[in-house]
Coordinates of C-alpha atoms in Angstrom, one line a residue:
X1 CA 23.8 -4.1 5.9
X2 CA 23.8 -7.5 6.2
X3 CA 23.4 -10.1 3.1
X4 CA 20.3 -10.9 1.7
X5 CA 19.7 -14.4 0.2
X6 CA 16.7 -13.0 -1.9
X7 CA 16.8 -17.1 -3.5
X8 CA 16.2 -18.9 -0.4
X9 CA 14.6 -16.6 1.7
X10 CA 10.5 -15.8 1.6
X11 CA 9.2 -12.8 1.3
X12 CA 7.7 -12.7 4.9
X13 CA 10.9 -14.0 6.2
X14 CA 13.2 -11.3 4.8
X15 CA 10.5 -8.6 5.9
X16 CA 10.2 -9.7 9.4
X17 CA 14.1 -9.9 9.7
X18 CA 14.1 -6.1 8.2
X19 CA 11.7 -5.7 11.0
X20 CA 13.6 -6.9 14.1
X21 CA 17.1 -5.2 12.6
X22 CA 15.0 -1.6 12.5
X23 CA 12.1 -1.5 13.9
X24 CA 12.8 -1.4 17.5
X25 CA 16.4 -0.4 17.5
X26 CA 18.7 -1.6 21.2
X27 CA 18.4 1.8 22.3
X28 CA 14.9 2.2 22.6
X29 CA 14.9 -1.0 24.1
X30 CA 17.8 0.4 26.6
X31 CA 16.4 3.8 27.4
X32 CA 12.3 2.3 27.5
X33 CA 14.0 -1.2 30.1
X34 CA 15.6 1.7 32.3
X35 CA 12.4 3.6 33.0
X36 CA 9.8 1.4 33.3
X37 CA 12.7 0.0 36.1
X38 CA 12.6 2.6 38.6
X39 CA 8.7 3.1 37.6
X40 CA 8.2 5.7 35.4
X41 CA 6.0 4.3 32.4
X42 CA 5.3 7.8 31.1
X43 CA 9.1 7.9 30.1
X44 CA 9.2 4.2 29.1
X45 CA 6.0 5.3 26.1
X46 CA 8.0 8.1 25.4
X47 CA 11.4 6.3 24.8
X48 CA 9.2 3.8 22.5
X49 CA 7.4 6.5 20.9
X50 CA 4.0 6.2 21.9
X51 CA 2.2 9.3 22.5
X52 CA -0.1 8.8 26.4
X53 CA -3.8 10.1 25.5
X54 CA -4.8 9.4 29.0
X55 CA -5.3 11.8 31.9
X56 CA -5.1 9.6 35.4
X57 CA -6.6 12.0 37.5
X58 CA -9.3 12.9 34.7
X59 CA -10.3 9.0 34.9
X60 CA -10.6 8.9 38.8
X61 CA -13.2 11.7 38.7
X62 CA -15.0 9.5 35.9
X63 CA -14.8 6.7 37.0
X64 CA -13.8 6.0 40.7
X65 CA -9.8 5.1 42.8
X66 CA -10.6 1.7 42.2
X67 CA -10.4 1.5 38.1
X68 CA -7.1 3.9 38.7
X69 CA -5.2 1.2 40.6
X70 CA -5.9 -1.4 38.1
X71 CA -5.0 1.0 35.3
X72 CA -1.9 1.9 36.8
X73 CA -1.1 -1.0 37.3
X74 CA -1.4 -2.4 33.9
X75 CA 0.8 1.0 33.0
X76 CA 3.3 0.0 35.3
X77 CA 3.7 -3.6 33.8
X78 CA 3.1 -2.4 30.1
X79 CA 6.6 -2.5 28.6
X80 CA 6.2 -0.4 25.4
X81 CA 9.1 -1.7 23.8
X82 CA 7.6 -5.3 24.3
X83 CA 4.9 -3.6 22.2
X84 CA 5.8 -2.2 19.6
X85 CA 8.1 -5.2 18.9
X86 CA 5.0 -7.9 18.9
X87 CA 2.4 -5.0 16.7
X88 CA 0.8 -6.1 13.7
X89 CA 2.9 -5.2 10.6
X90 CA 2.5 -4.8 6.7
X91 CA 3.9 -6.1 3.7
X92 CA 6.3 -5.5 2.5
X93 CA 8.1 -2.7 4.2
X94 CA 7.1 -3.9 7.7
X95 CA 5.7 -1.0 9.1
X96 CA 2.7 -1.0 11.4
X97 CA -0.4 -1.7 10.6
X98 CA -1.9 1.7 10.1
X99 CA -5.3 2.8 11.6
X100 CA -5.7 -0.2 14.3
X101 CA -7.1 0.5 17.8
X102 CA -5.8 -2.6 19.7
X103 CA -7.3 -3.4 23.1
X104 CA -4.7 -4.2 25.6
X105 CA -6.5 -4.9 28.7
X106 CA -10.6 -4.8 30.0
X107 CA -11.9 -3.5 33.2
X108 CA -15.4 -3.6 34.8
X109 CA -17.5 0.2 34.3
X110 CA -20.9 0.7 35.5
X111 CA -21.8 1.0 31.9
X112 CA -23.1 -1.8 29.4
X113 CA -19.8 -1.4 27.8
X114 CA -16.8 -2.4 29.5
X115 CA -13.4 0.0 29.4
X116 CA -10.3 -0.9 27.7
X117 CA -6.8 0.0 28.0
X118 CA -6.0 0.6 23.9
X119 CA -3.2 1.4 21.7
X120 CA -4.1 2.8 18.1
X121 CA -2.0 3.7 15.3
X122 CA -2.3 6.7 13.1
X123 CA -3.4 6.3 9.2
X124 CA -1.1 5.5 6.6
X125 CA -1.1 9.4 5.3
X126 CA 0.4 10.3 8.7
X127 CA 2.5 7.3 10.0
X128 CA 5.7 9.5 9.5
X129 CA 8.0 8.8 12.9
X130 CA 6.0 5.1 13.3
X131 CA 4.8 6.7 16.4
X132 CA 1.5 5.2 18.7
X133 CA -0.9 6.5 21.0
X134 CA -2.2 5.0 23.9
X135 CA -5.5 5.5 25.3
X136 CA -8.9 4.4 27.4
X137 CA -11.7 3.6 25.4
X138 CA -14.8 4.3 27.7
X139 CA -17.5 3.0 24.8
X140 CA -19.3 3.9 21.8
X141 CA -19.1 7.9 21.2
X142 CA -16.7 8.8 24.9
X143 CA -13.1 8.6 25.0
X144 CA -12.2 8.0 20.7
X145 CA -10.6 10.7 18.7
X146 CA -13.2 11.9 16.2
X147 CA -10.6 12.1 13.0
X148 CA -9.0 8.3 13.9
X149 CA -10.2 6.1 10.8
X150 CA -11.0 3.7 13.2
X151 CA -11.3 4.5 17.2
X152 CA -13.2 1.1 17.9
X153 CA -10.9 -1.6 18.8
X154 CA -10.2 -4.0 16.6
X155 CA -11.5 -7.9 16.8
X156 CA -9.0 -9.7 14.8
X157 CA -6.4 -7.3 16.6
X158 CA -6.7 -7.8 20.4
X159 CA -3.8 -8.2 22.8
X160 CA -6.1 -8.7 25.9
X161 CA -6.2 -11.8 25.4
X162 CA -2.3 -12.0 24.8
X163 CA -1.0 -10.1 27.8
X164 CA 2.5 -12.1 27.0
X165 CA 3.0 -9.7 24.1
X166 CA 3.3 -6.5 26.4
X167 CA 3.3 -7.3 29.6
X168 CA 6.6 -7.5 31.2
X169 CA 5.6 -9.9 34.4
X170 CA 3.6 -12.4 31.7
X171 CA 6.4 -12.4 29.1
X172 CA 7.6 -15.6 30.4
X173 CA 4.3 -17.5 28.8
X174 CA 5.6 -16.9 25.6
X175 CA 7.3 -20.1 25.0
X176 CA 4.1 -21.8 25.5
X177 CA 1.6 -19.6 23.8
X178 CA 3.8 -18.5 20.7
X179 CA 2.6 -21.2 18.6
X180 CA 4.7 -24.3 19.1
X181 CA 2.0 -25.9 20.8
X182 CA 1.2 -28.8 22.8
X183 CA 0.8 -32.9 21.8
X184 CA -1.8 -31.7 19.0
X185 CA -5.9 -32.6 19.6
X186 CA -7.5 -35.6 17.6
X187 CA -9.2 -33.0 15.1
X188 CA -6.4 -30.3 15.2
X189 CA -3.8 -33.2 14.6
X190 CA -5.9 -34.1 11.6
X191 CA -5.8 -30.5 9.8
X192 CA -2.0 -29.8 10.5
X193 CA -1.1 -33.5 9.3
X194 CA -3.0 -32.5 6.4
X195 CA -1.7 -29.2 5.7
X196 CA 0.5 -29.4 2.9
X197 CA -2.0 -32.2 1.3
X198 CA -4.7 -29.4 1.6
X199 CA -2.7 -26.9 0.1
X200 CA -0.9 -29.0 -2.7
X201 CA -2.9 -28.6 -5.8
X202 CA -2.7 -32.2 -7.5
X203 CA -4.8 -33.5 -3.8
X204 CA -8.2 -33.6 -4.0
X205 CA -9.5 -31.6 -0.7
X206 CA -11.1 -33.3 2.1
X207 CA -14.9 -32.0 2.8
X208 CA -15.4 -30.0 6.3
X209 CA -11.5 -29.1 6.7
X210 CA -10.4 -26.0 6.3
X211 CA -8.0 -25.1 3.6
X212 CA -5.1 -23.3 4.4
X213 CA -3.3 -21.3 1.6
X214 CA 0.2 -21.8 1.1
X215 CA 2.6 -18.9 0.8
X216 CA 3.7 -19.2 -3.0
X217 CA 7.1 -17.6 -1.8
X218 CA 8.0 -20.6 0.1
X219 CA 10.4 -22.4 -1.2
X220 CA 11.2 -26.6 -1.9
X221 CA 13.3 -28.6 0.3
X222 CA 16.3 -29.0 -2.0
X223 CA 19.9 -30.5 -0.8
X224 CA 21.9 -27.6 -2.6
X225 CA 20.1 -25.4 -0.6
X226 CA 22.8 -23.5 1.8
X227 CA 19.9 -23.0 5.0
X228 CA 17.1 -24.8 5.7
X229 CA 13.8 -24.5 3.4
X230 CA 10.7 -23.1 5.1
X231 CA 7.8 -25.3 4.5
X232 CA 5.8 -24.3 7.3
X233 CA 2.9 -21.7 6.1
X234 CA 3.1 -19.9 9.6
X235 CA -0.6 -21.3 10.8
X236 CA -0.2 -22.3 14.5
X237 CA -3.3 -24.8 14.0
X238 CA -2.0 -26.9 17.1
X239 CA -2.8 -24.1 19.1
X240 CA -6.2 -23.0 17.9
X241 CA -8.3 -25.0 20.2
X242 CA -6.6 -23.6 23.1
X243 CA -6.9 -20.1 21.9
X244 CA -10.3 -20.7 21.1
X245 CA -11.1 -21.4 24.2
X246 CA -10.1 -18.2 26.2
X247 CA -11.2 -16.5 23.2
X248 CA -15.0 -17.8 23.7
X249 CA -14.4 -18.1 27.5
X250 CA -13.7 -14.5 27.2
X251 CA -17.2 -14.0 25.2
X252 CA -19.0 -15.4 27.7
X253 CA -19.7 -18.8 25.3
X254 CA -18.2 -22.6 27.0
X255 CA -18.1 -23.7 24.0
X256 CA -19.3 -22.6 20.4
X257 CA -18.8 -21.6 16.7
X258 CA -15.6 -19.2 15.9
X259 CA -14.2 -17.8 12.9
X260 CA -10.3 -17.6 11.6
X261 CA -9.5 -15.3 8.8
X262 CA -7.8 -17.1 6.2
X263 CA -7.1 -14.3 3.8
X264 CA -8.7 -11.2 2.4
X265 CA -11.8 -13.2 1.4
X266 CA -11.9 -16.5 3.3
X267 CA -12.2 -17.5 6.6
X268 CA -12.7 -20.9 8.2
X269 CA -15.9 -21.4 10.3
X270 CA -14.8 -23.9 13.2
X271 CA -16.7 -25.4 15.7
X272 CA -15.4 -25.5 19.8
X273 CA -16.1 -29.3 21.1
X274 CA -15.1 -31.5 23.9
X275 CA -16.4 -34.9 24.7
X276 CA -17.4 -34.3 28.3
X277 CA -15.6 -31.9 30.6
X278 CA -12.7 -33.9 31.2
X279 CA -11.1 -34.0 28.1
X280 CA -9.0 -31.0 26.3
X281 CA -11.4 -29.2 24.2
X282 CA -11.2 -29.7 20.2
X283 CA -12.0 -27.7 17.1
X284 CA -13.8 -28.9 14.1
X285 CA -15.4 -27.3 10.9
X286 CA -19.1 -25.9 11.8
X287 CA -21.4 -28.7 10.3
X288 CA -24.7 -26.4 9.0
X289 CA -23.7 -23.7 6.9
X290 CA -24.4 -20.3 8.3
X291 CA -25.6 -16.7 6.4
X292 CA -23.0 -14.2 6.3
X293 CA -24.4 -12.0 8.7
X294 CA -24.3 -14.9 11.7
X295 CA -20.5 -15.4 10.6
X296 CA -19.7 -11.6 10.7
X297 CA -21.0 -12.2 14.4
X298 CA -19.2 -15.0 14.9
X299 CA -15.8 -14.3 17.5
X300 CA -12.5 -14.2 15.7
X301 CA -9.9 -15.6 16.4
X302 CA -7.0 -12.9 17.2
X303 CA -3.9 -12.5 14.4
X304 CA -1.8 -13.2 17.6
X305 CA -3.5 -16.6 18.0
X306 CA -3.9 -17.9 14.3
X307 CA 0.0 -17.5 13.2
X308 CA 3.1 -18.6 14.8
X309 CA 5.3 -16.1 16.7
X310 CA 7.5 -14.1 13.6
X311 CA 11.0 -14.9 15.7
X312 CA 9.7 -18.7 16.0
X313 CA 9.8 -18.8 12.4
X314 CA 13.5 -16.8 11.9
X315 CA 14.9 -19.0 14.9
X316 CA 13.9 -22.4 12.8
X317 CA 15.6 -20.7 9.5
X318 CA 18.8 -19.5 10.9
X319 CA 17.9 -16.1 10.0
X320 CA 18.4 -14.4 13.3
X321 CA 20.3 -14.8 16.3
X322 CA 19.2 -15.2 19.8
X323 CA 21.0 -12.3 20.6
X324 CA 19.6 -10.4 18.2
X325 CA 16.2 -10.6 19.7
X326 CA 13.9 -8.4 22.8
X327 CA 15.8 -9.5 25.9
X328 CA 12.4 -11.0 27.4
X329 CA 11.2 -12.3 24.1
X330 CA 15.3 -14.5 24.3
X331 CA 14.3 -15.1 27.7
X332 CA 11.1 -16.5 27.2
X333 CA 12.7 -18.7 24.1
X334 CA 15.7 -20.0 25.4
X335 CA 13.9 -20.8 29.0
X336 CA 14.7 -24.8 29.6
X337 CA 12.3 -26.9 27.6
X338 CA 11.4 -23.7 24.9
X339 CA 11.3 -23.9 21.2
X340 CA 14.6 -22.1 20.2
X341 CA 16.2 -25.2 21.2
X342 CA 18.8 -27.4 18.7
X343 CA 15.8 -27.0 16.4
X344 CA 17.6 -23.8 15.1
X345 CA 20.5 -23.1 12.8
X346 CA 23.1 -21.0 13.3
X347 CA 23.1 -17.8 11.3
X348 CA 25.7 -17.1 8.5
X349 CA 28.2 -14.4 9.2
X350 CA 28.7 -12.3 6.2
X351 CA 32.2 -12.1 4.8
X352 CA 33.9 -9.0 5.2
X353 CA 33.4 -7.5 1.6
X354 CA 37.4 -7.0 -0.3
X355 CA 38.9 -3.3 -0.2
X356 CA 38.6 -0.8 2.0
X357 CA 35.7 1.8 0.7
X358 CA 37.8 4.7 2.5
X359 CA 40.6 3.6 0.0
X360 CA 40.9 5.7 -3.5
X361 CA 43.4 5.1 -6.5
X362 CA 43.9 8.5 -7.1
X363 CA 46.5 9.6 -10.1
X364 CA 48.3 6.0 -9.8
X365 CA 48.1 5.6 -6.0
X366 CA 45.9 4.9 -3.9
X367 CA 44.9 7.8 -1.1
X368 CA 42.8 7.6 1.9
X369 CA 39.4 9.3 3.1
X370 CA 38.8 9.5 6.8
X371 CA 37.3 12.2 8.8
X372 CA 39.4 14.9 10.2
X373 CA 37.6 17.3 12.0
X374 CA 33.9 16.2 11.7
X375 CA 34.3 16.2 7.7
X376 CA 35.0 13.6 5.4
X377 CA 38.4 14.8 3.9
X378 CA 41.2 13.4 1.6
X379 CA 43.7 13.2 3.9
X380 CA 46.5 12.6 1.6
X381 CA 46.3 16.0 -0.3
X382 CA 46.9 19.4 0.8
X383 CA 44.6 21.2 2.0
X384 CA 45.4 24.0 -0.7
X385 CA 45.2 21.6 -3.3
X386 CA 42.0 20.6 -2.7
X387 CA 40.9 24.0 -2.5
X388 CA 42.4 24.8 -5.7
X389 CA 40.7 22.1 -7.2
X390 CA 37.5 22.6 -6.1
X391 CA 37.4 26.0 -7.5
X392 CA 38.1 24.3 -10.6
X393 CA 35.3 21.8 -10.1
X394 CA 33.4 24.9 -9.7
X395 CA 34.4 26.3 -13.4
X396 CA 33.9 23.2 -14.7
X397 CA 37.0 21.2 -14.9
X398 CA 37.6 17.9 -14.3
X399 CA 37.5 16.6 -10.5
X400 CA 40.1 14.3 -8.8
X401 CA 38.7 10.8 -8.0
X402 CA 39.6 11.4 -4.3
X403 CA 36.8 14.6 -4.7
X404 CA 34.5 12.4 -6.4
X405 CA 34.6 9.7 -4.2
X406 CA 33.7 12.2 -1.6
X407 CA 30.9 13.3 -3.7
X408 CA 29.0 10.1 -3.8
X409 CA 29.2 9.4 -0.6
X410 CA 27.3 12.6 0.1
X411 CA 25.1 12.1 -2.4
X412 CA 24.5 8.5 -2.2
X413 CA 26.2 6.4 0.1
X414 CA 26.3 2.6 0.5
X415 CA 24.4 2.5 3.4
X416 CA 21.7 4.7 2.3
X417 CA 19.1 1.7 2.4
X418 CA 20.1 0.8 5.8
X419 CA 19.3 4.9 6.5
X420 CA 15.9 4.6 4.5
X421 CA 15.1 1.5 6.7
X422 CA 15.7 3.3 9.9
X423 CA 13.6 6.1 8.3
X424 CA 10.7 4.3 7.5
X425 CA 10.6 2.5 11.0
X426 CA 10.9 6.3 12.7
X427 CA 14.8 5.3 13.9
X428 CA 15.7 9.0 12.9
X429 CA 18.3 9.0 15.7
X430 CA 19.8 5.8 14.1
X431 CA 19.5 7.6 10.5
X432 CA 21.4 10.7 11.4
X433 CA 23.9 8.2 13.7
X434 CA 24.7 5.9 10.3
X435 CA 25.0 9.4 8.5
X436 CA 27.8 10.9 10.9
X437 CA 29.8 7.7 11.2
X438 CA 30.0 8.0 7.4
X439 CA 30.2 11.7 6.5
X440 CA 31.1 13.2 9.9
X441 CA 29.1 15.2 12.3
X442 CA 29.7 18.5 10.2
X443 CA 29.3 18.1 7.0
X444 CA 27.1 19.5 4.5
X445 CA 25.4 17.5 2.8
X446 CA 24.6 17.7 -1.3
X447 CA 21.6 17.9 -2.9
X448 CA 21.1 13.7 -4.0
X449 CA 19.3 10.7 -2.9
X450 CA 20.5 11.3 0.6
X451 CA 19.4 14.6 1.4
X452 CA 15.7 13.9 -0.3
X453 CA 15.2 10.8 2.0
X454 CA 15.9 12.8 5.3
X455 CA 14.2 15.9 3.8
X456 CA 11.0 14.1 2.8
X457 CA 11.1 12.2 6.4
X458 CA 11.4 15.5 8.1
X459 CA 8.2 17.2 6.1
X460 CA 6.3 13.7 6.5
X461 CA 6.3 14.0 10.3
X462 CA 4.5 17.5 9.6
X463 CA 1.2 15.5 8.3
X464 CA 1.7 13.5 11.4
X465 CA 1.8 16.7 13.9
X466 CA -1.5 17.8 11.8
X467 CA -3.2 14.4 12.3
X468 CA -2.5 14.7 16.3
X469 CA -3.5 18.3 16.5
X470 CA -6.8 17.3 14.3
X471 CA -6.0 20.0 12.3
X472 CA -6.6 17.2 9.3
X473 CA -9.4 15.4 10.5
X474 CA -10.8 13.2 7.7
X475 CA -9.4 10.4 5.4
X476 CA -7.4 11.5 2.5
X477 CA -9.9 10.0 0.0
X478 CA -12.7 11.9 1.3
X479 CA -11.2 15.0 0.2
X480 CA -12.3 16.9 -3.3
X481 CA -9.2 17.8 -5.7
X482 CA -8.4 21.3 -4.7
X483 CA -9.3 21.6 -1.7
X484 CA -6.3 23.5 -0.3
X485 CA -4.0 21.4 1.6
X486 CA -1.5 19.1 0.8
X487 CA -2.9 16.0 1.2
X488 CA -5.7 16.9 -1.5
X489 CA -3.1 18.4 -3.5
X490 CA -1.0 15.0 -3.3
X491 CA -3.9 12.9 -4.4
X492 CA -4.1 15.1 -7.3
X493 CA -0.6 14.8 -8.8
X494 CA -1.2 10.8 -8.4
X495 CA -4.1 10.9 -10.4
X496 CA -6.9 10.3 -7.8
X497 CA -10.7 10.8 -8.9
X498 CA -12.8 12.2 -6.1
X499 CA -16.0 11.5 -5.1
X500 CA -18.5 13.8 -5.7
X501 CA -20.2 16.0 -3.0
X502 CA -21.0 19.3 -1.6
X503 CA -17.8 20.2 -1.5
X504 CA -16.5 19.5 -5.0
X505 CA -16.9 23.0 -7.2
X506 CA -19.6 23.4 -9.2
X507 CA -18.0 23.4 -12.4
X508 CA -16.5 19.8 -11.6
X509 CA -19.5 18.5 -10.8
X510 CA -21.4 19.7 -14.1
X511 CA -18.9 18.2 -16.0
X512 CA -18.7 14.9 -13.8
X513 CA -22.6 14.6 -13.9
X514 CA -23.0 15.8 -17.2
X515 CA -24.8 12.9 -19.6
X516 CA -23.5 14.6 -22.8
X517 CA -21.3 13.0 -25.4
X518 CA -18.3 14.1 -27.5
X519 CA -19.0 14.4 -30.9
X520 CA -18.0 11.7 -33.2
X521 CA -18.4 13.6 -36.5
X522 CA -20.7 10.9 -37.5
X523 CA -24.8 12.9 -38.9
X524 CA -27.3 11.0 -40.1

């Protein structure tokens, strides 16, 4: 794996880097490029894992030939690779948001509610394989899977406004809409001149601007430091106004209030204006203060829109390469006039570490481990020797360091994170690939660290078979202790403490409900 520089590095940095190392590995991108290339989209989702929950022919009877071209269109464009590299993600092991339906595209229905081209991720509980679905979401009540947590699509999550992010003849836009931005607006160029002032505690805060928090991971601008400091806090405020305009545009609304999540409990309440129609439009903070309910109605700003493009941020810190990137997301940022210009450092090459790990000092010389056969073997002793002394191993006796050597690389090897971070991101074929170029392609392995990661991500993707089959419908918390499957069962070892209800046995629920005391041994 490569270095990381845990002192100069922010968090968000090092998990987004994590992210574009695993998370889409240059196979997928390979094998999902090759298909959607001669047209076949089906095979593209499938080569990106993404699951198709849509019948074509199914939606022609519904709905009419005319939605069906557009749709399959939009399918043939959609490059699910593209996709699944721009998804929202979680701290701090990067995985995707879980639980999101995330409209991709609109298109006109006789009904009061428009349809949607959507991609939705599973829950948490059954994310095993990092796997997504893709589906039409015909309104409230038609077209949603009744055990997703949340089958309406998202409003701070919305790619329809963001085709760039997945479609492959719109990819080019990137550049310009990643959030680099243009010669910054009068009351934009205000707030990002006053960004660090707002967030800097020992400044007193202007009224009517919206403060931006500060990530406390970043770090200060020293000139020891070996890469360039990250003082940007990731907000792409030169590019709200413009956002917020196709966002409202798209509402239906010229011009208008809008909302920008700031963090779990704030948001800043901005205002669309523009002097007359011939100027660019501008933002500024909402004058009256509104109830809560008129700002939870208030159109938000998408995720995509409010923070500047992830690679943007690694290309500015010398943290990845160009090379290293989606072919059309390099395209789109080395294009003449982009951002990953000279504005980005070059990326440190690792050392090669000293020794050779295939090297042993064994008995005052040092012996060599390579694989013969499809098994990692000690190639400098005889085969009946090593025999012999694994039958002693066996009794109990004192291993040679050639055999012990072998044993922790079955047990736990040095790339074992690298193989828990292809796990995690559903890279299983990368996983078992790392684990044959170390071990061979037939060996056994031991019981250890090794052999419980890829056991636990092989009975993980069982809860995620269930959750596509409905078989486990409901949330994991909804569930009483006890109520005999897994998931209750797991919630029980961790300590969880049900809610009471119909389901929960009577005896639990007398003793829950019960008003009675222990005795403290205290009469009167």
């Amino acid at each position: 794996m490569a270095h990381h520089f845990a002192n100069t590095i922010p968090a968000h940095l090092s998990m987004w880097r994590r992210v574009r190392e695993y998370a889409v590995p240059p196979s997928m991108i390979e094998t999902a490029t090759a298909r959607r290339a001669v047209g076949d989209w089906a095979g593209a989702c499938a080569a990106a894992r993404i699951d198709v929950d849509l019948d074509l022919r199914a939606v022609r009877n519904r709905h009419g030939s005319d939605l069906v071209t557009h749709l399959r269109t939009d399918l043939r464009l959609l490059a699910p690779d593209l996709l699944r590299w721009h998804m929202p993600r979680v701290a701090p092991d990067g995985r995707l948001r879980p639980g999101l339906t995330i409209s991709l595209a609109h298109y006109p229905s006789s009904g009061a509610t428009p349809l949607q081209l959507v991609v939705r991720t599973p829950p948490a509980w059954a994310d095993a394989g990092q796997r997504m679905s893709l589906a039409l979401w015909e309104g409230s009540g038609n077209g949603a899977p009744w055990h997703h947590p949340h089958p309406h699509p998202a409003r701070r999550f919305r790619l329809d406004l963001h085709r760039h992010l997945w479609d492959s003849g719109r990819s080019g836009e990137l550049a310009r809409r990643c959030g680099r931005g243009g010669v910054p607006s009068v009351a934009s160029a205000s707030v990002g001149q006053r960004r660090s002032s707002l967030a800097s505690p020992d400044r007193a805060h202007e009224p009517g601007l919206p403060v931006l928090p500060n990530r406390p991971d970043l770090p200060e601008r020293t000139h020891r430091s070996p890469r360039p400091a990250v003082t940007d806090s990731g907000w792409a405020v030169t590019s709200w106004a413009a956002e917020a305009e196709l966002l409202l545009r798209a509402e239906g609304r010229p011009r208008g209030a809008f909302t920008v999540r700031l963090g779990a409990r704030s948001r800043a309440v901005l205002e669309l204006v523009a002097p007359d129609d011939s100027h660019a439009p501008t933002f500024r903070p909402l004058r009256e203060a509104l109830p809560p309910h008129k700002i939870a109605a208030l159109p938000v700003l998408p995720e995509a829109a409010a923070r500047v493009l992830p690679d943007l941020e690694l290309l500015r810190a010398g943290l990845v390469a160009v090379e290293r990137l989606h072919p059309l997301v390099a395209a789109a940022l080395t294009a003449p006039g982009s951002v990953a210009g000279s504005d980005s450092a070059p990326v440190a090459v690792p050392a090669p570490e000293p020794g050779d790990p295939h090297r042993v000092e064994c008995r005052g010389e040092v012996h060599r481990i390579a694989l013969r056969d499809g098994v990692l073997t000690a190639i400098d002793h005889d085969p009946a020797q090593l025999r012999r002394e694994e039958l002693l191993v066996a009794l109990g006796g004192p291993a040679l360091p050639c055999l012990r050597a072998i044993e922790a690389v079955h047990r736990s090897p040095e790339a074992l994170p690298a193989v828990r971070e292809r796990l995690g991101h559903g890279d299983v074929a990368g996983a078992l690939a790392v684990v044959e170029g170390l071990l061979g392609p037939g060996a056994v392995l031991r019981d250890g660290p090794l052999r419980e990661e890829l056991a636990s991500a092989a009975a993980r993707r069982i809860d995620h078979g269930l959750f596509r089959s409905g078989l486990v419908a409901e949330h994991p918390a909804a569930g009483a202790v006890g109520d005999g499957n897994a998931l209750g069962a797991r919630h029980a070892e961790a300590g969880h403490r049900p809610r009471l209800d119909r389901r929960t046995p009577h005896d639990m629920r007398r003793k829950r409900s019960s008003r009675a005391r222990p005795r403290t041994g205290l009469h009167r």
